[in-house]
XYZ file of N, CA and C in Angstrom:
420
model
N 0.830 -1.198 0.000
C 0.000 0.000 0.000
C 0.868 1.255 0.000
N 1.885 1.320 0.813
C 2.761 2.476 0.814
C 2.395 3.519 1.842
N 3.301 4.472 2.006
C 3.109 5.545 2.986
C 2.912 6.882 2.283
N 1.860 7.630 2.680
C 1.639 8.944 2.080
C 2.852 9.848 2.291
N 3.150 10.614 1.271
C 4.259 11.559 1.349
C 5.594 10.936 1.022
N 5.690 9.597 1.124
C 6.949 8.901 0.872
C 6.844 8.048 -0.392
N 5.827 7.193 -0.453
C 5.653 6.319 -1.603
C 4.772 6.943 -2.681
N 4.017 7.936 -2.314
C 3.173 8.699 -3.232
C 2.877 10.032 -2.554
N 2.494 11.067 -3.317
C 2.210 12.361 -2.689
C 1.134 12.227 -1.613
N 1.390 12.819 -0.461
C 0.448 12.775 0.639
C -0.448 14.000 0.652
N -1.640 13.839 1.192
C -2.553 14.967 1.371
C -2.469 15.398 2.829
N -2.054 16.633 3.027
C -1.918 17.159 4.374
C -2.757 18.398 4.571
N -2.703 18.900 5.785
C -3.413 20.124 6.120
C -2.647 20.838 7.220
N -2.729 22.149 7.231
C -2.030 22.940 8.240
C -2.884 24.107 8.678
N -2.590 24.618 9.876
C -3.371 25.719 10.430
C -2.451 26.824 10.931
N -2.643 28.004 10.387
C -1.955 29.199 10.864
C -2.808 29.777 11.989
N -2.329 29.650 13.214
C -3.052 30.154 14.380
C -2.442 31.503 14.745
N -3.282 32.536 14.756
C -2.821 33.905 14.986
C -3.447 34.491 16.243
N -2.611 35.215 17.020
C -3.093 35.922 18.205
C -2.245 37.183 18.380
N -2.918 38.306 18.525
C -2.234 39.576 18.793
C -1.102 39.844 17.808
N -1.339 39.558 16.531
C -0.349 39.830 15.497
C 0.819 38.860 15.461
N 0.654 37.715 16.114
C 1.738 36.721 16.135
C 1.220 35.358 15.689
N 2.122 34.594 15.079
C 1.822 33.272 14.543
C 2.394 32.207 15.466
N 1.595 31.190 15.776
C 2.050 30.083 16.607
C 2.842 29.095 15.753
N 4.078 28.825 16.165
C 4.931 27.863 15.476
C 5.468 26.837 16.461
N 5.635 25.631 15.984
C 6.215 24.535 16.765
C 7.471 24.037 16.054
N 8.476 23.598 16.831
C 9.680 23.015 16.239
C 9.469 21.510 16.084
N 9.684 21.027 14.857
C 9.466 19.617 14.516
C 10.651 18.760 14.957
N 10.363 17.557 15.403
C 11.413 16.602 15.765
C 11.587 15.519 14.702
N 10.589 15.356 13.828
C 10.607 14.269 12.843
C 10.487 14.829 11.433
N 10.918 14.008 10.464
C 10.779 14.364 9.051
C 9.292 14.429 8.685
N 8.934 15.277 7.745
C 9.845 16.125 6.992
C 10.270 17.363 7.775
N 11.475 17.800 7.508
C 12.033 19.035 8.052
C 12.208 19.029 9.568
N 12.785 17.966 10.081
C 13.098 17.894 11.519
C 14.005 19.059 11.901
N 13.714 19.666 13.059
C 14.484 20.798 13.545
C 13.975 22.147 13.065
N 13.063 22.137 12.124
C 12.523 23.383 11.583
C 11.232 23.760 12.304
N 10.936 25.059 12.304
C 9.713 25.593 12.896
C 8.600 25.547 11.856
N 7.401 25.124 12.286
C 6.295 24.985 11.354
C 4.963 25.288 12.032
N 3.942 25.427 11.214
C 2.582 25.550 11.720
C 2.108 24.165 12.147
N 1.038 24.097 12.910
C 0.479 22.808 13.299
C -0.233 22.192 12.099
N -0.319 20.872 12.092
C -1.008 20.196 11.008
C -0.568 18.758 10.893
N -1.018 18.118 9.845
C -0.677 16.721 9.636
C -1.413 16.170 8.435
N -1.475 14.853 8.365
C -2.089 14.236 7.190
C -3.608 14.139 7.352
N -4.257 14.155 6.218
C -5.702 13.971 6.155
C -5.949 12.480 6.035
N -6.763 11.935 6.927
C -7.102 10.515 6.879
C -8.135 10.253 5.782
N -8.160 9.024 5.293
C -9.119 8.621 4.266
C -10.544 8.898 4.744
N -11.322 9.544 3.915
C -12.732 9.878 4.167
C -12.909 10.967 5.233
N -11.845 11.660 5.580
C -11.911 12.750 6.552
C -11.828 14.079 5.800
N -12.810 14.950 5.924
C -12.703 16.257 5.281
C -11.479 17.012 5.804
N -10.792 17.712 4.915
C -9.564 18.421 5.292
C -9.809 19.433 6.412
N -10.937 20.133 6.383
C -11.223 21.119 7.428
C -11.395 20.449 8.791
N -11.927 19.251 8.815
C -12.049 18.518 10.075
C -10.673 18.002 10.511
N -9.875 17.556 9.544
C -8.528 17.052 9.850
C -7.655 18.142 10.457
N -7.740 19.362 9.934
C -6.875 20.426 10.451
C -7.250 20.788 11.885
N -8.525 20.777 12.199
C -8.953 21.044 13.577
C -8.465 19.928 14.494
N -8.645 18.680 14.070
C -8.185 17.536 14.862
C -6.683 17.616 15.112
N -5.912 17.813 14.061
C -4.456 17.876 14.191
C -4.025 19.040 15.086
N -4.629 20.203 14.886
C -4.258 21.380 15.683
C -4.557 21.159 17.159
N -5.709 20.586 17.460
C -6.061 20.341 18.856
C -5.161 19.273 19.473
N -4.840 18.216 18.705
C -3.951 17.171 19.213
C -2.552 17.712 19.508
N -2.053 18.585 18.645
C -0.679 19.074 18.780
C -0.540 20.224 19.766
N -1.558 21.079 19.861
C -1.426 22.298 20.658
C -2.196 22.299 21.970
N -3.229 21.462 22.084
C -4.081 21.487 23.264
C -5.104 22.609 23.241
N -5.118 23.413 22.201
C -6.096 24.493 22.063
C -7.446 23.934 21.623
N -8.517 24.649 21.924
C -9.836 24.349 21.377
C -10.033 25.284 20.191
N -10.123 24.718 19.010
C -10.183 25.501 17.781
C -11.630 25.811 17.435
N -11.889 27.082 17.130
C -13.216 27.524 16.713
C -13.280 27.650 15.201
N -13.727 28.795 14.709
C -13.903 29.021 13.280
C -12.557 29.080 12.570
N -12.501 28.437 11.421
C -11.310 28.468 10.574
C -11.704 28.955 9.192
N -10.738 29.498 8.457
C -10.957 29.939 7.081
C -9.874 29.360 6.197
N -10.253 28.993 4.974
C -9.281 28.492 4.002
C -8.314 29.618 3.640
N -7.023 29.320 3.581
C -6.005 30.311 3.214
C -5.405 30.013 1.842
N -4.914 28.796 1.623
C -4.240 28.475 0.366
C -3.987 26.975 0.272
N -3.518 26.543 -0.870
C -3.064 25.174 -1.073
C -1.584 25.236 -1.398
N -0.802 24.363 -0.782
C 0.640 24.357 -0.990
C 1.117 22.969 -1.386
N 2.021 22.928 -2.338
C 2.714 21.689 -2.662
C 4.153 21.846 -2.202
N 4.592 20.931 -1.360
C 5.945 20.990 -0.815
C 6.647 19.672 -1.094
N 7.800 19.786 -1.745
C 8.656 18.631 -1.990
C 9.936 18.861 -1.205
N 10.209 17.981 -0.263
C 11.388 18.095 0.587
C 12.383 17.041 0.111
N 13.306 17.451 -0.761
C 14.275 16.520 -1.340
C 15.095 15.813 -0.271
N 15.512 16.542 0.759
C 16.373 15.968 1.805
C 15.692 14.799 2.527
N 14.372 14.836 2.631
C 13.629 13.780 3.329
C 12.871 12.876 2.360
N 13.020 13.122 1.053
C 12.298 12.356 0.021
C 10.801 12.328 0.301
N 10.239 13.504 0.641
C 8.808 13.576 0.931
C 8.135 14.591 0.011
N 6.882 14.305 -0.324
C 6.088 15.120 -1.244
C 4.680 15.242 -0.670
N 4.271 16.482 -0.379
C 2.967 16.736 0.231
C 2.226 17.845 -0.507
N 0.936 17.675 -0.632
C 0.035 18.737 -1.068
C -0.850 19.007 0.145
N -0.843 20.260 0.604
C -1.545 20.587 1.852
C -2.521 21.736 1.665
N -3.707 21.562 2.258
C -4.683 22.637 2.334
C -4.409 23.380 3.637
N -4.187 24.681 3.520
C -3.804 25.497 4.662
C -4.974 26.396 5.052
N -5.233 26.432 6.342
C -6.309 27.252 6.900
C -5.713 28.242 7.884
N -6.515 29.233 8.261
C -6.095 30.238 9.233
C -7.155 30.334 10.323
N -6.701 30.620 11.550
C -7.613 30.662 12.692
C -7.192 31.755 13.666
N -8.163 32.559 14.069
C -7.977 33.532 15.154
C -8.967 33.252 16.275
N -9.821 32.257 16.068
C -10.891 31.911 17.001
C -10.539 30.596 17.707
N -9.977 30.714 18.882
C -9.587 29.526 19.650
C -9.586 29.895 21.122
N -9.540 28.876 21.972
C -9.448 29.130 23.404
C -8.378 28.227 24.002
N -7.876 28.658 25.148
C -6.828 27.911 25.832
C -5.452 28.489 25.550
N -4.470 27.863 26.139
C -3.069 28.240 25.930
C -2.351 27.055 25.297
N -1.488 27.313 24.322
C -0.795 26.202 23.671
C 0.126 25.464 24.641
N 0.261 24.159 24.382
C 1.126 23.295 25.184
C 1.845 22.338 24.244
N 2.820 21.638 24.785
C 3.482 20.564 24.045
C 2.717 19.275 24.316
N 1.808 18.932 23.429
C 0.954 17.764 23.608
C 1.588 16.492 23.027
N 2.495 16.652 22.093
C 3.129 15.502 21.440
C 4.650 15.671 21.496
N 5.249 15.507 22.681
C 6.688 15.756 22.827
C 7.568 14.801 22.033
N 7.007 13.722 21.510
C 7.763 12.832 20.636
C 7.837 13.374 19.209
N 6.992 14.365 18.880
C 6.954 14.947 17.539
C 7.387 16.412 17.504
N 7.139 17.135 18.599
C 7.397 18.576 18.652
C 8.157 18.913 19.925
N 9.150 19.821 19.818
C 9.989 20.086 20.995
C 9.756 21.441 21.642
N 9.410 22.442 20.884
C 9.250 23.810 21.397
C 8.103 24.469 20.654
N 7.594 25.544 21.236
C 6.615 26.355 20.524
C 6.789 27.801 20.946
N 6.239 28.697 20.133
C 6.287 30.115 20.457
C 5.410 30.913 19.515
N 5.144 32.147 19.933
C 4.372 33.102 19.134
C 5.379 34.046 18.489
N 5.269 34.242 17.162
C 6.250 35.034 16.428
C 5.575 36.058 15.534
N 6.035 37.316 15.630
C 5.603 38.353 14.709
C 6.367 38.218 13.401
N 5.914 38.914 12.365
C 6.564 38.806 11.052
C 8.037 39.178 11.124
N 8.407 40.145 11.949
C 9.793 40.584 12.037
C 10.646 39.783 13.003
N 10.087 38.778 13.631
C 10.843 37.994 14.619
C 10.737 36.491 14.383
N 10.545 36.101 13.143
C 10.407 34.687 12.802
C 11.742 33.960 12.959
N 11.711 32.702 13.385
C 12.954 31.943 13.511
C 13.620 31.734 12.146
N 14.921 31.562 12.154
C 15.673 31.386 10.909
C 15.320 30.076 10.214
N 15.143 29.020 10.968
C 14.856 27.706 10.389
C 13.359 27.492 10.258
N 12.758 28.080 9.235
C 11.333 27.908 8.969
C 11.130 26.770 7.976
N 10.134 25.926 8.237
C 9.799 24.864 7.298
C 9.237 25.471 6.018
N 9.266 24.675 4.952
C 8.685 25.136 3.692
C 7.192 25.396 3.854
N 6.513 24.595 4.673
C 5.084 24.816 4.930
C 4.868 26.176 5.595
N 5.700 26.505 6.582
C 5.570 27.785 7.281
C 5.866 28.945 6.342
N 6.930 28.832 5.544
C 7.277 29.910 4.604
C 6.134 30.168 3.630
N 5.575 29.103 3.079
C 4.481 29.247 2.116
C 3.251 29.865 2.776
N 2.964 29.450 3.992
C 1.815 29.993 4.716
C 2.009 31.474 5.005
N 3.169 31.838 5.510
C 3.464 33.229 5.846
C 3.359 34.118 4.612
N 3.775 33.606 3.457
C 3.681 34.372 2.213
C 2.233 34.701 1.857
N 1.289 33.885 2.305
C -0.129 34.120 2.015
C -0.853 34.928 3.097
N -0.209 35.137 4.217
C -0.819 35.961 5.268
C -0.609 37.432 4.938
N -1.551 38.258 5.312
C -1.456 39.688 5.029
C -0.703 40.411 6.152
N -0.325 41.624 5.860
C 0.306 42.459 6.888
C -0.647 42.667 8.058
N -1.949 42.766 7.748
C -2.946 42.955 8.811
C -2.978 41.772 9.779
N -2.654 40.574 9.285
C -2.631 39.397 10.164
C -1.549 39.522 11.237
N -0.512 40.303 10.943
C 0.599 40.462 11.883
C 0.519 41.791 12.652
N -0.696 42.336 12.772
C -0.892 43.551 13.571
C -1.761 43.259 14.753
C-alpha cells in the first residue's frame, strides 16, 4: 500500500493560528524538516474532510480548542532531503481558546508566538508558504 508523502504524494493540512499579530509555530522533531519551525497540522485521513482534519491535528498538537477556521491556500511541498512530497490545504484561525502546550513531545519540541519581524531562521517550507499568504494585517 505504501506511505503517504513517501511512496506517493500525501494529502496534508495545516493551520496558521494567529493571536495579537503573532503566529504560533512549533519546532518539529521528525521528518519532513526535523528541527525546523512549522505551523500545526498533519495528514488527512481517508474519508476525513480536510477542514475537520486540520482542527483535529491542531487540537492534538497544541491542546487548544479551535473555533472558526478559514481556508487560506493550497501548498505543494517537496522536501528533497527527506524524500517527501505533500500537497496541503492550509487554513487560518484567530478563534480559539486555551493556551498552547506541548501535547506531542515525541513529535514537537518547542513552541512560540512570532511576529513577522521575529520569525525563527529555520522555517519549514510549509511555514514559509503559509506566511507568504498571510497579510500584513494578520501580523498587527
